[in-house]
Structure formats: structure tokens, C-alpha cells
Short mmCIF file of C-alpha atoms and ligand atoms in Angstrom, two decimals:
data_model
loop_
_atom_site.label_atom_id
_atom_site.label_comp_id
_atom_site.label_asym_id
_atom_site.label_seq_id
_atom_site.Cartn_x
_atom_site.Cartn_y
_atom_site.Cartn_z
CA UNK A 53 0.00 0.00 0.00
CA UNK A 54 0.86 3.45 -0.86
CA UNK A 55 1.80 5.32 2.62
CA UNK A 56 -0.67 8.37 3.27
CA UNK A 57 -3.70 5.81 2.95
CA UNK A 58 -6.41 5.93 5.54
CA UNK A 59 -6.87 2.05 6.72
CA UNK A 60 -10.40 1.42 7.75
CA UNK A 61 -10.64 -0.09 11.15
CA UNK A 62 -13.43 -2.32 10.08
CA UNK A 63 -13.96 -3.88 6.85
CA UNK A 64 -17.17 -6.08 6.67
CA UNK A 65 -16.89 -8.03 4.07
CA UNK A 66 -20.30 -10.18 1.31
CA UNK A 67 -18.04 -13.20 0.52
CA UNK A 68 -20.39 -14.10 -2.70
CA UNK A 69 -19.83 -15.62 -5.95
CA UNK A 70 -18.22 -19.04 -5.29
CA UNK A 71 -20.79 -20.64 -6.78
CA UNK A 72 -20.37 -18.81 -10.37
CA UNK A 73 -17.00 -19.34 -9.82
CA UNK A 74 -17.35 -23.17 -9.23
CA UNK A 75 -20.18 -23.13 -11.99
CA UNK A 76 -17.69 -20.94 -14.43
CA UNK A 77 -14.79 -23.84 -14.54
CA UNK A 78 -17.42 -26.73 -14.62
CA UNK A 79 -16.99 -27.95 -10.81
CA UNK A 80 -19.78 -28.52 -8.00
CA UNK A 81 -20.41 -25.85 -5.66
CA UNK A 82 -18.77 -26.81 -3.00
CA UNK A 83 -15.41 -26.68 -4.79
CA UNK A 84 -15.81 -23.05 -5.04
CA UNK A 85 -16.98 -22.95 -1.48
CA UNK A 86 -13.19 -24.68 -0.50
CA UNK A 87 -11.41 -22.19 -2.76
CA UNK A 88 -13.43 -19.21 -1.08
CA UNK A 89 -12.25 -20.75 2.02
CA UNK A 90 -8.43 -20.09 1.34
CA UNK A 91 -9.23 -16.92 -0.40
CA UNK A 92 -10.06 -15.79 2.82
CA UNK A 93 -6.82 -17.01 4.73
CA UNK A 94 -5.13 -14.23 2.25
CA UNK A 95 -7.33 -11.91 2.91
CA UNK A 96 -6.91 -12.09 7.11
CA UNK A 97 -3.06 -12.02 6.47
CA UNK A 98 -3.52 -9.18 4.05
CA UNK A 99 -5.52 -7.08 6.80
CA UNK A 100 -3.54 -7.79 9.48
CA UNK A 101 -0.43 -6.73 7.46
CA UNK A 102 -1.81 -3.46 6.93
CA UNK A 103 -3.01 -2.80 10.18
CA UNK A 104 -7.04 -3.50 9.84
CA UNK A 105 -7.97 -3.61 13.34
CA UNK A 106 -11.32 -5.39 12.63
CA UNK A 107 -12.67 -8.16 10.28
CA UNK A 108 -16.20 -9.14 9.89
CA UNK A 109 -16.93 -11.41 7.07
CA UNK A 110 -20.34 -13.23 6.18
CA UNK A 111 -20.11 -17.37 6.00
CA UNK A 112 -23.54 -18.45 6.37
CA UNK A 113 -26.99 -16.20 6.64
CA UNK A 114 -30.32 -17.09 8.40
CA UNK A 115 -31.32 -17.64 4.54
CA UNK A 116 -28.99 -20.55 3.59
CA UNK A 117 -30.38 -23.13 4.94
CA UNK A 118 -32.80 -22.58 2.33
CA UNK A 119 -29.93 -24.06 0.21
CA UNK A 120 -29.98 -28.06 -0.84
CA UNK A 121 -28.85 -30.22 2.34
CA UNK A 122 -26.00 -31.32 0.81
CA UNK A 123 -24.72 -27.55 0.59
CA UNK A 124 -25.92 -26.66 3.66
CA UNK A 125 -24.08 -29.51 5.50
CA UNK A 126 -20.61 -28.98 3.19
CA UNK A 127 -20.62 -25.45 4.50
CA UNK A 128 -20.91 -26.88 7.97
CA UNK A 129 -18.45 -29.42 7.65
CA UNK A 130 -15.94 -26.68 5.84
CA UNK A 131 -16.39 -24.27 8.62
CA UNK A 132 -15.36 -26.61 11.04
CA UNK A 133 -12.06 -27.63 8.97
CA UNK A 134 -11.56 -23.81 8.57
CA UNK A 135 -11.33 -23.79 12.69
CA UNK A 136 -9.05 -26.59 12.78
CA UNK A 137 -6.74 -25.15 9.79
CA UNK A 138 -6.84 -21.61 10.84
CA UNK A 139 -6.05 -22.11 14.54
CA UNK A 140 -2.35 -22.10 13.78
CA UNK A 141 -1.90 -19.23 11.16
CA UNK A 142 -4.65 -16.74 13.77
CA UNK A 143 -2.67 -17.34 17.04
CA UNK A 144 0.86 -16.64 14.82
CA UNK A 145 -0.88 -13.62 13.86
CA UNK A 146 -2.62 -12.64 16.73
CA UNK A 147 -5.25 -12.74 15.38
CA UNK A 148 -8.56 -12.69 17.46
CA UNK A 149 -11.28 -15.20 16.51
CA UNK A 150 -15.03 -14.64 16.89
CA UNK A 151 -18.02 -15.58 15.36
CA UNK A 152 -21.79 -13.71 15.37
CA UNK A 153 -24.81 -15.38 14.83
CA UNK A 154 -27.59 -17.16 16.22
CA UNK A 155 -26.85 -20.85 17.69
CA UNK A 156 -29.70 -22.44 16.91
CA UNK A 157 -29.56 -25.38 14.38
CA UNK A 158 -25.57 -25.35 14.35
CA UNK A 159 -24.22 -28.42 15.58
CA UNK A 160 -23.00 -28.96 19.08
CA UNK A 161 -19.52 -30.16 18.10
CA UNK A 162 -19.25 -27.00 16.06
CA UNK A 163 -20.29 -24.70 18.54
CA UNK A 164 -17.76 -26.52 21.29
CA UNK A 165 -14.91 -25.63 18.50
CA UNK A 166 -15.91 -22.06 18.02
CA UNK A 167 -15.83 -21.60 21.62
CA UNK A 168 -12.86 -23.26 21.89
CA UNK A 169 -11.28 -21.21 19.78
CA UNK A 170 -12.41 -18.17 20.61
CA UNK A 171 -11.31 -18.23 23.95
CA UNK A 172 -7.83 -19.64 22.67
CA UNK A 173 -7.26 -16.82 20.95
CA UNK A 174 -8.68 -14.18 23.34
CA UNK A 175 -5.36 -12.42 24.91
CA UNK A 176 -2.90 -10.70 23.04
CA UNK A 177 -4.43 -9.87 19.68
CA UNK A 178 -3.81 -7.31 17.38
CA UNK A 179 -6.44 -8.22 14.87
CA UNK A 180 -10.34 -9.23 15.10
CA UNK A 181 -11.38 -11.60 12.67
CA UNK A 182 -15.61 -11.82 13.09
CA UNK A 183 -16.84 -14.30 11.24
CA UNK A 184 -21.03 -13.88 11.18
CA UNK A 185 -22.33 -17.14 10.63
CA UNK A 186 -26.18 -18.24 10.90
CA UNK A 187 -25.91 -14.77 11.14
CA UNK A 188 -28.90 -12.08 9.72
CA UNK A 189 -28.97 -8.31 10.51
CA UNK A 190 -32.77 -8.42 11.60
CA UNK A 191 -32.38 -11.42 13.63
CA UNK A 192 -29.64 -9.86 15.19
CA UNK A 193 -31.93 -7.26 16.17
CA UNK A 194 -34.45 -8.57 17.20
CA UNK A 195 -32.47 -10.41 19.53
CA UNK A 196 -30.54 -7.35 21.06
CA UNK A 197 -34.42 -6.05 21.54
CA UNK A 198 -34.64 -9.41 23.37
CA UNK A 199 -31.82 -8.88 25.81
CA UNK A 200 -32.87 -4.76 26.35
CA UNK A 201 -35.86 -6.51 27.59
CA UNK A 202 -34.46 -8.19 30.21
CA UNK A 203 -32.12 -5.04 31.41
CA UNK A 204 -33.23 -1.78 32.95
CA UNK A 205 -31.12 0.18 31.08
CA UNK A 206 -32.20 2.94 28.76
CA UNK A 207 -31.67 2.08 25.29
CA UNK A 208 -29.70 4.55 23.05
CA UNK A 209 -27.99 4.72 19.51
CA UNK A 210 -24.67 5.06 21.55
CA UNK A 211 -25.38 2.45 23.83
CA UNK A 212 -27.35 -0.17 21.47
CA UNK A 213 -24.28 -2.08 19.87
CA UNK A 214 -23.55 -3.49 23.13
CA UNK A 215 -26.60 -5.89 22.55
CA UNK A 216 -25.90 -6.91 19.35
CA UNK A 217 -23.48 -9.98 19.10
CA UNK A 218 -20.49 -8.56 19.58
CA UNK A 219 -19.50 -4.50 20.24
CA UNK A 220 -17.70 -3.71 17.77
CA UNK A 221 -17.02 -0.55 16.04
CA UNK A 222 -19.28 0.59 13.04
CA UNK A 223 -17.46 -0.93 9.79
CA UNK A 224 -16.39 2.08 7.70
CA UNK A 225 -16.34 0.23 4.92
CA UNK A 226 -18.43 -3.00 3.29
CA UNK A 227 -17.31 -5.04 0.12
CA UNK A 228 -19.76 -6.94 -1.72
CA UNK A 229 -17.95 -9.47 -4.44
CA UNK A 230 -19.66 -10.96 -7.93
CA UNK A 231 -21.25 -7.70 -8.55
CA UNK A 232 -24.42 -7.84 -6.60
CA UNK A 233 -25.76 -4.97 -5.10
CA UNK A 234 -27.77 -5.43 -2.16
CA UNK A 235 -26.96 -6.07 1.24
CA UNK A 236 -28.42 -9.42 2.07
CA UNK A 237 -29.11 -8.73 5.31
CA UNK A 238 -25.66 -8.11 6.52
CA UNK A 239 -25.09 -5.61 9.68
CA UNK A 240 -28.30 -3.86 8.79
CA UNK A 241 -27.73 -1.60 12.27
CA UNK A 242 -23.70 -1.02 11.79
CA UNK A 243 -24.13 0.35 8.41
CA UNK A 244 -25.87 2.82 8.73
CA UNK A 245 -22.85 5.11 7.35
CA UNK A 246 -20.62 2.70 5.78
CA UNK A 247 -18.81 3.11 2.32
CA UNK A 248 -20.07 0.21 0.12
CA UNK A 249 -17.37 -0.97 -2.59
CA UNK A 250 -18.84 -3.25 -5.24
CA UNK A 251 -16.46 -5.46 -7.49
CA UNK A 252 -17.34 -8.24 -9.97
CA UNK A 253 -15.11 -10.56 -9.14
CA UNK A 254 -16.02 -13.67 -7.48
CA UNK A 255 -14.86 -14.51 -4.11
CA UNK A 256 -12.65 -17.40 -4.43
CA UNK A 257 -10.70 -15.01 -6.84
CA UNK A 258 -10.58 -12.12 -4.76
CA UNK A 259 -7.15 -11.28 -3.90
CA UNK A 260 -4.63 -9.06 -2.19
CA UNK A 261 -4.38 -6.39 -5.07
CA UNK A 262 -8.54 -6.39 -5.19
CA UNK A 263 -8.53 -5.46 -1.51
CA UNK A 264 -6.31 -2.83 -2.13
CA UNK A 265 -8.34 -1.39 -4.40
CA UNK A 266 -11.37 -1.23 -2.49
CA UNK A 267 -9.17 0.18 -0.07
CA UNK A 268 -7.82 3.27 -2.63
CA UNK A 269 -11.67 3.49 -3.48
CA UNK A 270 -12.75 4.12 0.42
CA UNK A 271 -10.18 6.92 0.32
CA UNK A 272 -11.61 9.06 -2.80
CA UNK A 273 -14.70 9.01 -0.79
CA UNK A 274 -15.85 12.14 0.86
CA UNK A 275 -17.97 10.78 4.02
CA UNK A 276 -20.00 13.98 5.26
CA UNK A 277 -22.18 12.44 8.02
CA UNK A 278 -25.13 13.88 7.27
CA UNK A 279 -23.11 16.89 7.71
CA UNK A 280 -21.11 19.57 4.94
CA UNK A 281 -17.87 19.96 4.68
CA UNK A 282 -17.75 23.51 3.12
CA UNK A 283 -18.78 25.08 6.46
CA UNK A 284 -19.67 28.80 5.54
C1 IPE B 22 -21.18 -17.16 -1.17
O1 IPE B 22 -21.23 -17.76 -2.41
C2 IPE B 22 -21.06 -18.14 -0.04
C3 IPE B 22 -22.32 -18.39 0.69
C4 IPE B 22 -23.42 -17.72 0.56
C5 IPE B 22 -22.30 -19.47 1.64
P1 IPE B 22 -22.58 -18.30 -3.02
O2 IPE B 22 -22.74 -19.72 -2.63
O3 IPE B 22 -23.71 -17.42 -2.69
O4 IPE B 22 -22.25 -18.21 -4.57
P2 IPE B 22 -23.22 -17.72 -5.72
O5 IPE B 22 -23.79 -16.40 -5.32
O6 IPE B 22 -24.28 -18.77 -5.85
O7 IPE B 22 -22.36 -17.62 -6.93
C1 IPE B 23 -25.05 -13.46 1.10
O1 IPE B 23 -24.97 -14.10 -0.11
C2 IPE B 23 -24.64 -14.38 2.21
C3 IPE B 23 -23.23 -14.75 2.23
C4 IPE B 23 -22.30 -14.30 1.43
C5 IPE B 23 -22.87 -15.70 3.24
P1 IPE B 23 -26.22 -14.85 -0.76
O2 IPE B 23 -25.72 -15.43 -2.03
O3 IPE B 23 -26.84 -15.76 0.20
O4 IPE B 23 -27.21 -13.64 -1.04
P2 IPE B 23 -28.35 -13.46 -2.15
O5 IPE B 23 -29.20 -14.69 -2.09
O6 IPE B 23 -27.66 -13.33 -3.46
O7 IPE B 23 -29.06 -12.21 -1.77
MG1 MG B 24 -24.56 -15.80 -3.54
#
């Protein structure tokens, strides 16, 4: 990277297209869904390198398990071998490992090895790496407006992220791969100002170089707030 560039503390990132990519050189889905996998091992070194404190990218929504079981349960089974692979290269890195999403219908022995590792790589990490899985914006919501229930604390915009799954900083900017352009229910409360950066490249090819871009992009934005910026 150029020096002078504004890093964005979070990126969130739409990890879509790897099945167009799978479909585009003849193989099943799920072979694109293994090659998005280690696209995304590049892309947590990359951030990390340049200093992105925060990493939140979508796995799995509240909508896939609309998908055929035999998807659905690959994409289980691959996010468990992700845990196992990754554990080394994230604790080199110090790189923080946590997941959002709802834990209903994910398996128990999956759940034990997201805790696990979570909690192994709790202390002395530079990077977070949020992966949102099972995860949808609104049911996110709705279950923050479950736990406000239960408090007695006056709920505020400032004070609201610490329901959601985890409190972390508002992403300032979100990547969407294979050139679609909605949101999918991703982080429908933490966007509210985000930069959105649309590329057509599929996932699984996704590489350093296109994250840099994106990055270059978020800088030739102007981001006003709501606000002006030529103050009379
Ligand atoms: C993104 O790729 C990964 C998941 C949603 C799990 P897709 O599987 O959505 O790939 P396309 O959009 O069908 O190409
Ligand atoms: C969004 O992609 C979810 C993930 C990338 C995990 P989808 O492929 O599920 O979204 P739609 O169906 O194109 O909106
Ligand atoms: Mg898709």
C-alpha cells in the first residue's frame, strides 16, 4: 500500500460468488466454497499486514439453509475444517477469533470448536477476525431487543451495539464481491454510514491487489455524516 492511505478499522466483508466461480470452470459448488475458504486465509493475512484492526466477514446467513442439504451440510463441515486449519496461522498472527450469529440449528460439536477457539485466541491480539455465521442483521436485532428486555437500562444509539453480538465498532467500509448490489441482510444496524465498494469478481478469486483497491476506493470518498464539509 501506498503510505498516506487511511486504513479502515473495520472492513465487513459479502463473501459471494463461489458458486459462479465453481459453476464458471465446470466444478460442484462446493469446490468453489473450498477455494473461497483459502481466499479468505489471504485476505486475514492481508488485513492484518496493513493494520485493519477489525474483520467481519459473512459465512452463512439465516437464509442458507434454504440451500440443498447437501450444501448446507458442506458449508458446515468446511467451517469446522476452517477452525481446525486456521487455529495455527490466527494465534501466529494474533489474530482474534469470533463468530456472530444465532446458535440455533448449528451443531453442538461446532459450537464446542468455536468456543474453543475463541477463547484460545482471546489475549494478546492485534487483529479481530468476526466471522457472522447463521448470522442475519434483523435477527440480530431482534435479539438485542430481546436482551434490552431483560435489562433496565435505557436504550440509546450510543449504547445499542452493546446488545448486538459482539460491540464492535461501526465498519467504515463494506465489500460486496460478484457484482451484486444489495446487502443481504448483513449488519443492517452497523451500516448505517458505511462506504459500500462493489467489485465483480467472485470470491474465491478475490485477492490481495482487489482489496487494495477497495481500499484506494474508500479513500476518494468524501464521508460527510449527514453533515457539509464547506462550512460557511
Ligand atoms: C457465497 O457464495 C457463499 C455463501 C453464501 C455461503 P454463493 O454460494 O452465494 O455463490 P453464488 O452467489 O451462488 O455464486
Ligand atoms: C449473502 O450471499 C450471504 C453470504 C455471502 C454468506 P447470498 O448469495 O446468500 O445472497 P443473495 O441470495 O444473493 O441475496
Ligand atoms: Mg450468492
Amino acid at each position: 500500500m501506498e503510505k498516506n492511505i487511511n486504513i479502515p478499522k473495520h472492513i465487513g466483508i459479502i463473501m459471494d460468488g463461489n458458486g459462479r466461480w465453481a459453476k464458471s470452470k465446470n466444478r460442484p459448488r462446493v469446490f468453489g466454497h473450498k477455494a473461497g475458504a483459502t481466499a479468505l486465509r489471504k485476505i486475514v493475512e492481508h488485513c492484518r499486514r496493513i493494520g485493519v484492526e477489525y474483520l467481519t466477514v459473512y459465512a452463512f446467513s439465516t437464509e442458507n439453509w434454504k440451500r440443498s442439504q447437501e450444501e448446507v451440510n458442506a458449508l458446515m463441515t468446511l467451517f469446522k475444517t476452517y477452525i481446525n486449519s486456521e487455529r495455527k496461522m490466527l494465534l501466529d498472527n494474533n489474530v482474534r477469533f469470533m463468530v456472530s450469529g444465532r446458535k440455533e440449528g448449528v451443531s453442538e460439536s461446532l459450537l464446542k470448536a468455536i468456543e474453543k477457539l475463541q477463547e484460545e485466541t482471546s489475549k494478546d491480539y492485534k487483529m479481530t477476525l468476526n466471522i457472522a455465521f447463521n448470522y442475519g442483521g434483523r435477527a440480530e436485532i431482534i435479539d438485542a431487543i430481546k436482551k434490552i428486555k431483560d435489562s433496565q437500562e435505557e436504550v440509546t444509539e450510543e449504547n445499542f451495539s452493546k446488545y448486538l453480538y459482539n460491540d464492535l465498532p461501526d465498519p467504515e467500509l463494506i465489500i460486496r464481491t460478484s457484482g451484486e448490489f444489495r446487502i443481504s441482510n448483513f449488519l443492517l444496524w452497523q451500516i448505517a454510514y458505511s462506504e459500500f465498494y462493489i467489485t465483480d469478481t467472485y470470491w474465491p478469486d478475490f485477492d490481495e491487489k482487489e482489496l487494495e483497491k477497495a481500499i484506494y476506493s474508500y479513500n476518494k470518498r468524501e464521508r460527510r455524516f449527514g453533515g457539509r464539509l464547506d462550512a460557511e
